mmCIF file of C-alpha atoms and ligand atoms in Angstrom:
data_model
loop_
_atom_site.group_PDB
_atom_site.id
_atom_site.type_symbol
_atom_site.label_atom_id
_atom_site.label_comp_id
_atom_site.label_asym_id
_atom_site.label_seq_id
_atom_site.Cartn_x
_atom_site.Cartn_y
_atom_site.Cartn_z
ATOM 1 C CA UNK A 29 2.009 -11.575 22.554
ATOM 2 C CA UNK A 30 1.900 -9.188 19.594
ATOM 3 C CA UNK A 31 0.504 -5.756 20.449
ATOM 4 C CA UNK A 32 -0.813 -4.126 17.297
ATOM 5 C CA UNK A 33 -2.088 -0.589 16.853
ATOM 6 C CA UNK A 34 -5.486 -0.500 15.115
ATOM 7 C CA UNK A 35 -6.595 2.716 13.410
ATOM 8 C CA UNK A 36 -10.080 2.870 11.890
ATOM 9 C CA UNK A 37 -9.565 6.069 9.852
ATOM 10 C CA UNK A 38 -12.709 7.486 8.264
ATOM 11 C CA UNK A 39 -15.079 6.972 5.314
ATOM 12 C CA UNK A 40 -15.148 3.215 4.657
ATOM 13 C CA UNK A 41 -12.211 2.846 7.088
ATOM 14 C CA UNK A 42 -14.025 1.362 10.068
ATOM 15 C CA UNK A 43 -16.035 -1.071 7.915
ATOM 16 C CA UNK A 44 -12.984 -2.553 6.174
ATOM 17 C CA UNK A 45 -10.778 -2.476 9.283
ATOM 18 C CA UNK A 46 -13.397 -4.415 11.285
ATOM 19 C CA UNK A 47 -13.588 -6.977 8.456
ATOM 20 C CA UNK A 48 -9.836 -7.450 8.402
ATOM 21 C CA UNK A 49 -9.735 -7.681 12.202
ATOM 22 C CA UNK A 50 -12.463 -10.328 12.144
ATOM 23 C CA UNK A 51 -10.480 -12.402 9.632
ATOM 24 C CA UNK A 52 -7.321 -12.126 11.765
ATOM 25 C CA UNK A 53 -9.165 -12.831 15.043
ATOM 26 C CA UNK A 54 -10.623 -15.999 13.497
ATOM 27 C CA UNK A 55 -7.131 -17.550 13.726
ATOM 28 C CA UNK A 56 -7.018 -17.095 17.549
ATOM 29 C CA UNK A 57 -3.454 -15.850 17.423
ATOM 30 C CA UNK A 58 -1.499 -14.225 20.191
ATOM 31 C CA UNK A 59 -2.548 -10.719 19.144
ATOM 32 C CA UNK A 60 -3.722 -7.834 21.288
ATOM 33 C CA UNK A 61 -5.218 -4.851 19.418
ATOM 34 C CA UNK A 62 -4.742 -1.334 20.719
ATOM 35 C CA UNK A 63 -7.422 0.829 19.096
ATOM 36 C CA UNK A 64 -6.396 4.475 18.679
ATOM 37 C CA UNK A 65 -8.617 7.206 17.292
ATOM 38 C CA UNK A 66 -7.473 10.136 15.216
ATOM 39 C CA UNK A 67 -8.802 13.375 16.699
ATOM 40 C CA UNK A 68 -9.473 15.220 13.426
ATOM 41 C CA UNK A 69 -10.935 18.301 15.140
ATOM 42 C CA UNK A 70 -7.851 18.751 17.303
ATOM 43 C CA UNK A 71 -5.461 18.295 14.362
ATOM 44 C CA UNK A 72 -7.399 20.833 12.302
ATOM 45 C CA UNK A 73 -7.589 23.293 15.205
ATOM 46 C CA UNK A 74 -3.806 23.115 15.668
ATOM 47 C CA UNK A 75 -3.223 22.995 11.882
ATOM 48 C CA UNK A 76 -0.924 20.031 12.487
ATOM 49 C CA UNK A 77 -1.488 16.719 10.599
ATOM 50 C CA UNK A 78 0.634 14.606 12.973
ATOM 51 C CA UNK A 79 -1.650 12.508 15.251
ATOM 52 C CA UNK A 80 0.642 12.231 18.269
ATOM 53 C CA UNK A 81 -1.420 9.529 20.048
ATOM 54 C CA UNK A 82 -1.197 7.335 16.930
ATOM 55 C CA UNK A 83 2.538 7.913 16.560
ATOM 56 C CA UNK A 84 3.101 7.119 20.241
ATOM 57 C CA UNK A 85 1.106 3.878 19.988
ATOM 58 C CA UNK A 86 2.941 2.703 16.850
ATOM 59 C CA UNK A 87 6.327 3.557 18.390
ATOM 60 C CA UNK A 88 5.370 1.361 21.340
ATOM 61 C CA UNK A 89 3.859 -1.534 19.368
ATOM 62 C CA UNK A 90 6.032 -1.303 16.197
ATOM 63 C CA UNK A 91 3.202 -2.573 13.972
ATOM 64 C CA UNK A 92 -0.142 -1.064 12.939
ATOM 65 C CA UNK A 93 -3.144 -1.938 10.795
ATOM 66 C CA UNK A 94 -4.668 1.243 9.464
ATOM 67 C CA UNK A 95 -7.814 2.319 7.648
ATOM 68 C CA UNK A 96 -7.740 5.240 5.217
ATOM 69 C CA UNK A 97 -8.005 8.876 6.293
ATOM 70 C CA UNK A 98 -9.507 11.547 4.065
ATOM 71 C CA UNK A 99 -7.319 14.329 2.733
ATOM 72 C CA UNK A 100 -9.208 17.361 1.413
ATOM 73 C CA UNK A 101 -8.424 18.431 -2.139
ATOM 74 C CA UNK A 102 -6.923 21.889 -2.585
ATOM 75 C CA UNK A 103 -7.551 23.171 0.950
ATOM 76 C CA UNK A 104 -7.354 22.065 4.573
ATOM 77 C CA UNK A 105 -4.884 20.123 6.625
ATOM 78 C CA UNK A 106 -1.916 18.368 5.021
ATOM 79 C CA UNK A 107 -2.312 14.598 4.631
ATOM 80 C CA UNK A 108 -2.409 12.620 7.895
ATOM 81 C CA UNK A 109 -1.320 9.476 5.979
ATOM 82 C CA UNK A 110 1.777 11.239 4.677
ATOM 83 C CA UNK A 111 2.484 12.745 8.118
ATOM 84 C CA UNK A 112 2.459 9.279 9.745
ATOM 85 C CA UNK A 113 4.802 7.863 7.073
ATOM 86 C CA UNK A 114 7.243 10.747 7.435
ATOM 87 C CA UNK A 115 7.120 10.904 11.220
ATOM 88 C CA UNK A 116 7.929 7.166 11.546
ATOM 89 C CA UNK A 117 10.354 7.150 8.588
ATOM 90 C CA UNK A 118 8.346 4.454 6.811
ATOM 91 C CA UNK A 119 10.489 4.897 3.728
ATOM 92 C CA UNK A 120 9.254 1.888 1.734
ATOM 93 C CA UNK A 121 5.731 1.641 0.396
ATOM 94 C CA UNK A 122 5.131 -1.901 -0.851
ATOM 95 C CA UNK A 123 2.092 -2.447 -3.065
ATOM 96 C CA UNK A 124 1.588 -5.917 -4.551
ATOM 97 C CA UNK A 125 -0.726 -6.079 -7.568
ATOM 98 C CA UNK A 126 -2.045 -9.411 -8.791
ATOM 99 C CA UNK A 127 -4.944 -10.678 -10.831
ATOM 100 C CA UNK A 128 -7.228 -13.312 -9.353
ATOM 101 C CA UNK A 129 -8.408 -16.048 -11.690
ATOM 102 C CA UNK A 130 -12.174 -16.180 -12.137
ATOM 103 C CA UNK A 131 -12.678 -12.419 -12.001
ATOM 104 C CA UNK A 132 -13.441 -10.548 -15.205
ATOM 105 C CA UNK A 133 -9.858 -9.380 -15.671
ATOM 106 C CA UNK A 134 -8.481 -8.319 -19.010
ATOM 107 C CA UNK A 135 -5.226 -10.019 -17.930
ATOM 108 C CA UNK A 136 -5.198 -13.114 -15.751
ATOM 109 C CA UNK A 137 -1.463 -13.330 -14.960
ATOM 110 C CA UNK A 138 -0.519 -9.991 -13.479
ATOM 111 C CA UNK A 139 1.774 -10.411 -10.504
ATOM 112 C CA UNK A 140 3.946 -7.416 -9.669
ATOM 113 C CA UNK A 141 5.045 -5.399 -6.660
ATOM 114 C CA UNK A 142 5.329 -1.635 -6.797
ATOM 115 C CA UNK A 143 7.957 -0.316 -4.390
ATOM 116 C CA UNK A 144 7.578 3.398 -3.840
ATOM 117 C CA UNK A 145 9.840 5.803 -1.978
ATOM 118 C CA UNK A 146 7.479 6.983 0.722
ATOM 119 C CA UNK A 147 8.932 9.949 2.552
ATOM 120 C CA UNK A 148 10.257 12.582 0.140
ATOM 121 C CA UNK A 149 9.728 13.815 -3.436
ATOM 122 C CA UNK A 150 6.708 16.073 -3.890
ATOM 123 C CA UNK A 151 5.056 14.553 -0.818
ATOM 124 C CA UNK A 152 7.174 16.715 1.466
ATOM 125 C CA UNK A 153 4.465 19.251 0.643
ATOM 126 C CA UNK A 154 6.951 22.124 0.407
ATOM 127 C CA UNK A 155 4.830 24.614 -1.495
ATOM 128 C CA UNK A 156 4.486 28.359 -1.579
ATOM 129 C CA UNK A 157 3.053 31.173 -3.660
ATOM 130 C CA UNK A 158 5.891 33.099 -5.276
ATOM 131 C CA UNK A 159 3.477 35.798 -6.410
ATOM 132 C CA UNK A 160 -0.318 35.942 -6.302
ATOM 133 C CA UNK A 161 -0.400 34.016 -9.594
ATOM 134 C CA UNK A 162 2.546 31.632 -9.336
ATOM 135 C CA UNK A 163 2.708 28.585 -7.070
ATOM 136 C CA UNK A 164 5.901 26.638 -6.453
ATOM 137 C CA UNK A 165 6.433 23.069 -5.204
ATOM 138 C CA UNK A 166 9.798 21.755 -4.149
ATOM 139 C CA UNK A 167 10.639 18.161 -5.068
ATOM 140 C CA UNK A 168 13.443 16.654 -3.035
ATOM 141 C CA UNK A 169 15.206 13.467 -4.136
ATOM 142 C CA UNK A 170 18.141 12.565 -1.909
ATOM 143 C CA UNK A 171 20.962 10.103 -2.393
ATOM 144 C CA UNK A 172 20.429 8.482 1.023
ATOM 145 C CA UNK A 173 16.686 7.903 0.619
ATOM 146 C CA UNK A 174 17.131 6.673 -2.940
ATOM 147 C CA UNK A 175 19.828 4.191 -1.969
ATOM 148 C CA UNK A 176 17.703 2.996 0.966
ATOM 149 C CA UNK A 177 14.641 2.285 -1.197
ATOM 150 C CA UNK A 178 16.742 0.660 -3.944
ATOM 151 C CA UNK A 179 18.393 -1.616 -1.401
ATOM 152 C CA UNK A 180 14.976 -2.434 0.089
ATOM 153 C CA UNK A 181 13.641 -3.422 -3.349
ATOM 154 C CA UNK A 182 16.672 -5.673 -3.967
ATOM 155 C CA UNK A 183 16.123 -7.458 -0.640
ATOM 156 C CA UNK A 184 12.431 -7.819 -1.370
ATOM 157 C CA UNK A 185 13.294 -9.358 -4.735
ATOM 158 C CA UNK A 186 15.407 -11.985 -2.994
ATOM 159 C CA UNK A 187 12.879 -12.689 -0.225
ATOM 160 C CA UNK A 188 10.059 -13.131 -2.705
ATOM 161 C CA UNK A 189 12.151 -15.042 -5.266
ATOM 162 C CA UNK A 190 11.527 -12.378 -7.897
ATOM 163 C CA UNK A 191 13.818 -11.666 -10.845
ATOM 164 C CA UNK A 192 13.518 -8.218 -12.365
ATOM 165 C CA UNK A 193 13.431 -4.633 -11.129
ATOM 166 C CA UNK A 194 12.167 -1.850 -13.398
ATOM 167 C CA UNK A 195 13.204 1.659 -12.313
ATOM 168 C CA UNK A 196 10.586 4.318 -13.143
ATOM 169 C CA UNK A 197 11.914 7.828 -13.879
ATOM 170 C CA UNK A 198 11.775 10.913 -16.065
ATOM 171 C CA UNK A 199 15.518 11.555 -16.135
ATOM 172 C CA UNK A 200 15.370 12.867 -19.693
ATOM 173 C CA UNK A 201 13.583 15.975 -18.385
ATOM 174 C CA UNK A 202 14.349 16.019 -14.652
ATOM 175 C CA UNK A 203 18.031 15.412 -15.257
ATOM 176 C CA UNK A 204 19.215 16.183 -11.734
ATOM 177 C CA UNK A 205 16.492 14.807 -9.474
ATOM 178 C CA UNK A 206 15.317 11.797 -11.482
ATOM 179 C CA UNK A 207 18.866 11.469 -12.822
ATOM 180 C CA UNK A 208 20.033 10.997 -9.232
ATOM 181 C CA UNK A 209 17.223 8.522 -8.513
ATOM 182 C CA UNK A 210 18.094 6.486 -11.599
ATOM 183 C CA UNK A 211 21.870 6.490 -11.143
ATOM 184 C CA UNK A 212 21.910 5.818 -7.406
ATOM 185 C CA UNK A 213 19.278 3.076 -7.763
ATOM 186 C CA UNK A 214 21.268 1.385 -10.493
ATOM 187 C CA UNK A 215 24.457 1.633 -8.473
ATOM 188 C CA UNK A 216 22.796 -0.089 -5.497
ATOM 189 C CA UNK A 217 21.093 -2.753 -7.624
ATOM 190 C CA UNK A 218 24.306 -3.573 -9.508
ATOM 191 C CA UNK A 219 25.835 -4.300 -6.092
ATOM 192 C CA UNK A 220 23.378 -7.166 -5.634
ATOM 193 C CA UNK A 221 23.828 -10.320 -7.676
ATOM 194 C CA UNK A 222 21.331 -11.934 -10.040
ATOM 195 C CA UNK A 223 18.972 -9.029 -10.533
ATOM 196 C CA UNK A 224 17.706 -8.229 -13.987
ATOM 197 C CA UNK A 225 17.615 -4.423 -14.058
ATOM 198 C CA UNK A 226 15.826 -2.181 -16.533
ATOM 199 C CA UNK A 227 14.695 1.416 -16.486
ATOM 200 C CA UNK A 228 11.702 3.008 -18.144
ATOM 201 C CA UNK A 229 10.627 6.594 -18.613
ATOM 202 C CA UNK A 230 7.441 7.039 -16.621
ATOM 203 C CA UNK A 231 5.116 7.927 -19.511
ATOM 204 C CA UNK A 232 6.303 5.010 -21.650
ATOM 205 C CA UNK A 233 6.044 2.771 -18.599
ATOM 206 C CA UNK A 234 2.388 3.763 -18.097
ATOM 207 C CA UNK A 235 1.579 2.793 -21.670
ATOM 208 C CA UNK A 236 3.478 -0.480 -21.490
ATOM 209 C CA UNK A 237 1.873 -1.360 -18.143
ATOM 210 C CA UNK A 238 -1.534 -1.183 -19.801
ATOM 211 C CA UNK A 239 -0.416 -3.175 -22.849
ATOM 212 C CA UNK A 240 1.965 -5.701 -21.286
ATOM 213 C CA UNK A 241 1.410 -5.772 -17.495
ATOM 214 C CA UNK A 242 2.595 -9.363 -17.192
ATOM 215 C CA UNK A 243 6.135 -8.253 -18.161
ATOM 216 C CA UNK A 244 6.593 -6.526 -14.812
ATOM 217 C CA UNK A 245 7.933 -8.028 -11.618
ATOM 218 C CA UNK A 246 9.103 -5.305 -9.210
ATOM 219 C CA UNK A 247 8.757 -1.629 -10.130
ATOM 220 C CA UNK A 248 10.908 0.811 -8.146
ATOM 221 C CA UNK A 249 9.640 4.384 -8.231
ATOM 222 C CA UNK A 250 9.993 7.793 -6.614
ATOM 223 C CA UNK A 251 7.061 8.840 -4.442
ATOM 224 C CA UNK A 252 4.500 10.433 -6.799
ATOM 225 C CA UNK A 253 5.174 8.119 -9.750
ATOM 226 C CA UNK A 254 4.768 5.133 -7.429
ATOM 227 C CA UNK A 255 1.427 6.432 -6.162
ATOM 228 C CA UNK A 256 0.054 6.950 -9.667
ATOM 229 C CA UNK A 257 1.450 3.658 -10.968
ATOM 230 C CA UNK A 258 -0.127 1.686 -8.144
ATOM 231 C CA UNK A 259 -3.626 3.071 -8.827
ATOM 232 C CA UNK A 260 -3.101 2.426 -12.545
ATOM 233 C CA UNK A 261 -1.984 -1.128 -11.843
ATOM 234 C CA UNK A 262 -4.902 -1.721 -9.466
ATOM 235 C CA UNK A 263 -7.212 -0.702 -12.325
ATOM 236 C CA UNK A 264 -5.710 -3.509 -14.390
ATOM 237 C CA UNK A 265 -6.849 -6.037 -11.784
ATOM 238 C CA UNK A 266 -10.367 -4.635 -11.324
ATOM 239 C CA UNK A 267 -9.793 -1.764 -8.978
ATOM 240 C CA UNK A 268 -8.827 -0.404 -5.615
ATOM 241 C CA UNK A 269 -10.930 -2.911 -3.692
ATOM 242 C CA UNK A 270 -8.230 -5.531 -4.323
ATOM 243 C CA UNK A 271 -5.022 -3.517 -3.792
ATOM 244 C CA UNK A 272 -3.163 -4.000 -0.485
ATOM 245 C CA UNK A 273 -0.138 -2.137 0.809
ATOM 246 C CA UNK A 274 2.460 -1.786 3.533
ATOM 247 C CA UNK A 275 4.573 1.117 4.754
ATOM 248 C CA UNK A 276 7.817 -0.256 6.079
ATOM 249 C CA UNK A 277 10.699 1.407 7.917
ATOM 250 C CA UNK A 278 13.689 0.107 9.810
ATOM 251 C CA UNK A 279 11.755 0.104 13.095
ATOM 252 C CA UNK A 280 8.034 0.308 12.354
ATOM 253 C CA UNK A 281 5.511 -1.010 9.846
ATOM 254 C CA UNK A 282 2.016 0.243 9.043
ATOM 255 C CA UNK A 283 -0.230 -1.905 6.869
ATOM 256 C CA UNK A 284 -2.965 -0.160 4.880
ATOM 257 C CA UNK A 285 -4.847 -0.561 1.614
ATOM 258 C CA UNK A 286 -3.969 1.509 -1.452
ATOM 259 C CA UNK A 287 -7.459 3.007 -1.598
ATOM 260 C CA UNK A 288 -8.594 6.135 0.175
ATOM 261 C CA UNK A 289 -11.618 6.670 2.390
ATOM 262 C CA UNK A 290 -14.102 6.379 -0.545
ATOM 263 C CA UNK A 291 -16.713 8.690 1.032
ATOM 264 C CA UNK A 292 -19.126 7.965 -1.847
ATOM 265 C CA UNK A 293 -19.702 4.414 -0.561
ATOM 266 C CA UNK A 294 -19.065 4.914 3.181
ATOM 267 C CA UNK A 295 -21.536 3.570 5.743
ATOM 268 C CA UNK A 296 -23.442 1.470 3.202
ATOM 269 C CA UNK A 297 -21.849 -1.941 3.844
ATOM 270 C CA UNK A 298 -20.796 -2.156 0.193
ATOM 271 C CA UNK A 299 -17.024 -1.538 0.347
ATOM 272 C CA UNK A 300 -14.837 -4.422 -0.718
ATOM 273 C CA UNK A 301 -12.686 -5.279 2.338
ATOM 274 C CA UNK A 302 -10.270 -7.466 0.312
ATOM 275 C CA UNK A 303 -7.574 -4.773 -0.001
ATOM 276 C CA UNK A 304 -7.385 -4.320 3.757
ATOM 277 C CA UNK A 305 -7.709 -8.062 4.413
ATOM 278 C CA UNK A 306 -4.733 -8.646 2.099
ATOM 279 C CA UNK A 307 -2.863 -5.828 3.901
ATOM 280 C CA UNK A 308 -3.608 -7.630 7.184
ATOM 281 C CA UNK A 309 -2.291 -10.837 5.598
ATOM 282 C CA UNK A 310 0.960 -8.999 4.792
ATOM 283 C CA UNK A 311 1.030 -7.879 8.416
ATOM 284 C CA UNK A 312 0.600 -11.460 9.627
ATOM 285 C CA UNK A 313 3.580 -12.555 7.532
ATOM 286 C CA UNK A 314 5.579 -9.610 8.898
ATOM 287 C CA UNK A 315 5.008 -10.749 12.502
ATOM 288 C CA UNK A 316 5.728 -14.402 11.750
ATOM 289 C CA UNK A 317 2.383 -15.920 10.726
ATOM 290 C CA UNK A 318 3.201 -16.918 7.157
ATOM 291 C CA UNK A 319 0.888 -19.930 7.143
ATOM 292 C CA UNK A 320 -2.093 -17.756 8.091
ATOM 293 C CA UNK A 321 -1.208 -15.264 5.357
ATOM 294 C CA UNK A 322 -1.159 -18.058 2.799
ATOM 295 C CA UNK A 323 -4.495 -19.417 4.047
ATOM 296 C CA UNK A 324 -6.142 -16.014 3.573
ATOM 297 C CA UNK A 325 -4.744 -15.746 0.041
ATOM 298 C CA UNK A 326 -5.779 -19.276 -0.869
ATOM 299 C CA UNK A 327 -9.323 -18.723 0.443
ATOM 300 C CA UNK A 328 -9.620 -15.502 -1.585
ATOM 301 C CA UNK A 329 -8.306 -17.294 -4.689
ATOM 302 C CA UNK A 330 -10.929 -20.027 -4.232
ATOM 303 C CA UNK A 331 -13.776 -17.567 -3.656
ATOM 304 C CA UNK A 332 -12.908 -15.469 -6.688
ATOM 305 C CA UNK A 333 -12.445 -18.540 -8.894
ATOM 306 C CA UNK A 334 -15.864 -19.790 -7.855
ATOM 307 C CA UNK A 335 -17.331 -16.340 -8.590
ATOM 308 C CA UNK A 336 -20.443 -16.745 -6.408
ATOM 309 C CA UNK A 337 -19.547 -14.645 -3.376
ATOM 310 C CA UNK A 338 -18.494 -11.245 -4.650
ATOM 311 C CA UNK A 339 -18.853 -7.641 -3.514
ATOM 312 C CA UNK A 340 -20.560 -4.999 -5.657
ATOM 313 C CA UNK A 341 -17.362 -3.559 -7.182
ATOM 314 C CA UNK A 342 -16.608 -7.025 -8.607
ATOM 315 C CA UNK A 343 -20.089 -7.501 -10.061
ATOM 316 C CA UNK A 344 -21.544 -9.411 -7.105
ATOM 317 C CA UNK A 345 -24.199 -8.562 -4.536
ATOM 318 C CA UNK A 346 -22.548 -9.308 -1.193
ATOM 319 C CA UNK A 347 -22.110 -6.593 1.412
ATOM 320 C CA UNK A 348 -18.846 -5.989 3.263
ATOM 321 C CA UNK A 349 -19.953 -8.060 6.271
ATOM 322 C CA UNK A 350 -21.455 -10.909 4.234
ATOM 323 C CA UNK A 351 -18.333 -11.191 2.061
ATOM 324 C CA UNK A 352 -16.159 -11.261 5.192
ATOM 325 C CA UNK A 353 -18.241 -14.072 6.670
ATOM 326 C CA UNK A 354 -18.053 -16.160 3.499
ATOM 327 C CA UNK A 355 -14.283 -15.658 3.409
ATOM 328 C CA UNK A 356 -13.975 -16.790 7.025
ATOM 329 C CA UNK A 357 -16.073 -19.893 6.262
ATOM 330 C CA UNK A 358 -13.756 -20.676 3.377
ATOM 331 C CA UNK A 359 -10.640 -20.196 5.513
ATOM 332 C CA UNK A 360 -12.065 -22.522 8.161
ATOM 333 C CA UNK A 361 -12.730 -25.196 5.561
ATOM 334 C CA UNK A 362 -9.114 -24.950 4.375
ATOM 335 C CA UNK A 363 -7.605 -25.059 7.872
HETATM 336 P P1 ATP B 403 -7.172 9.264 -1.640
HETATM 337 O O1 ATP B 403 -7.049 10.623 -2.221
HETATM 338 O O2 ATP B 403 -7.500 9.245 -0.176
HETATM 339 O O3 ATP B 403 -6.080 8.326 -2.049
HETATM 340 P P2 ATP B 403 -8.612 8.165 -3.772
HETATM 341 O O4 ATP B 403 -8.553 9.298 -4.704
HETATM 342 O O5 ATP B 403 -7.704 7.013 -3.998
HETATM 343 O O6 ATP B 403 -8.478 8.665 -2.272
HETATM 344 P P3 ATP B 403 -10.625 6.459 -3.001
HETATM 345 O O7 ATP B 403 -11.288 6.951 -1.779
HETATM 346 O O8 ATP B 403 -9.600 5.426 -2.797
HETATM 347 O O9 ATP B 403 -10.062 7.675 -3.777
HETATM 348 O O10 ATP B 403 -11.715 5.883 -3.979
HETATM 349 C C1 ATP B 403 -11.771 6.018 -5.379
HETATM 350 C C2 ATP B 403 -13.022 5.274 -5.844
HETATM 351 O O11 ATP B 403 -12.746 3.871 -5.825
HETATM 352 C C3 ATP B 403 -14.174 5.509 -4.897
HETATM 353 O O12 ATP B 403 -15.059 6.415 -5.474
HETATM 354 C C4 ATP B 403 -14.815 4.162 -4.687
HETATM 355 O O13 ATP B 403 -16.003 4.064 -5.440
HETATM 356 C C5 ATP B 403 -13.798 3.158 -5.218
HETATM 357 N N1 ATP B 403 -13.254 2.367 -4.096
HETATM 358 C C6 ATP B 403 -12.194 2.667 -3.336
HETATM 359 N N2 ATP B 403 -11.999 1.736 -2.421
HETATM 360 C C7 ATP B 403 -12.949 0.809 -2.588
HETATM 361 C C8 ATP B 403 -13.296 -0.413 -1.915
HETATM 362 N N3 ATP B 403 -12.580 -0.888 -0.878
HETATM 363 N N4 ATP B 403 -14.369 -1.101 -2.353
HETATM 364 C C9 ATP B 403 -15.095 -0.674 -3.392
HETATM 365 N N5 ATP B 403 -14.827 0.467 -4.058
HETATM 366 C C10 ATP B 403 -13.774 1.212 -3.664
#
């Protein structure tokens, strides 16, 4: 029996989480969901973004499927998402980006994985006002965390039969911090055999990703660059509705979509659940159900190629629930 922590989050969270759960439940696997709620009021009252009940549940179950949680811009509590990643040392953020044939993509052969360091960099949130008019943020890049994420990306390359790793950096300006990230990453990657290694300065990489996205295989990036790159890359394949993700550590794994809580479309049954369904597929592979993961992907490929059953963000008119049902029908036909 696999016990899995299920977190709805907020905004479109519950809608897309219930879709993904329905797709997983359709396989009748040996899975028991433990639903845990985030008590936002309590966290805000205590000015502490760590949801202890969620952490406790994930520590017990080891694996979680999570909807997005809103983080206020400029004010309010620090990010709950970031707090969970740091608290559980989920140091690797894995974000596959691929184009589906049939959709109105500018590029039809994008197939890359962005691997982002997930626990340090600017996301430590170490900020203060030096004077009334000057704010300071501390960006930490450590040798240990860098070597861990570089090693993770090399192993991922081998597991997924990939060939090339591109290291994203700005070591021409941030000579110490990004210099360390670049040098330590290279040192680790050189220790593995048969990896094509290249490095690209982050601004040039952004331009080249837009012009030549099919040239990229695995991109290894420090925290903030990885976050920005993955939204950019999701735009190349028609948006956040299709971008899945996983936060992986040595002991625990939390699967969640790249997108946020999208409050503008919440509660309207119009969110595209594909990103979270693909995140759930990654989770199924993680716990040993590779065949089921492949079935979900194949059914999505077929649906998108056919182009009849699409959500609003992809130019269709199906709601979240209706799209989920048509996907399940397709999976059942493939079984
Ligand atoms: P966060 O700061 O939490 O990462 P964000 O800045 O990434 O959030 P999102 O909430 O992810 O913002 O949404 C950005 C826009 O993308 C939204 O306005 C929404 O219209 C669209 N979007 C995001 N997710 C989806 C989805 N699953 N289906 C359809 N549209 C989506």
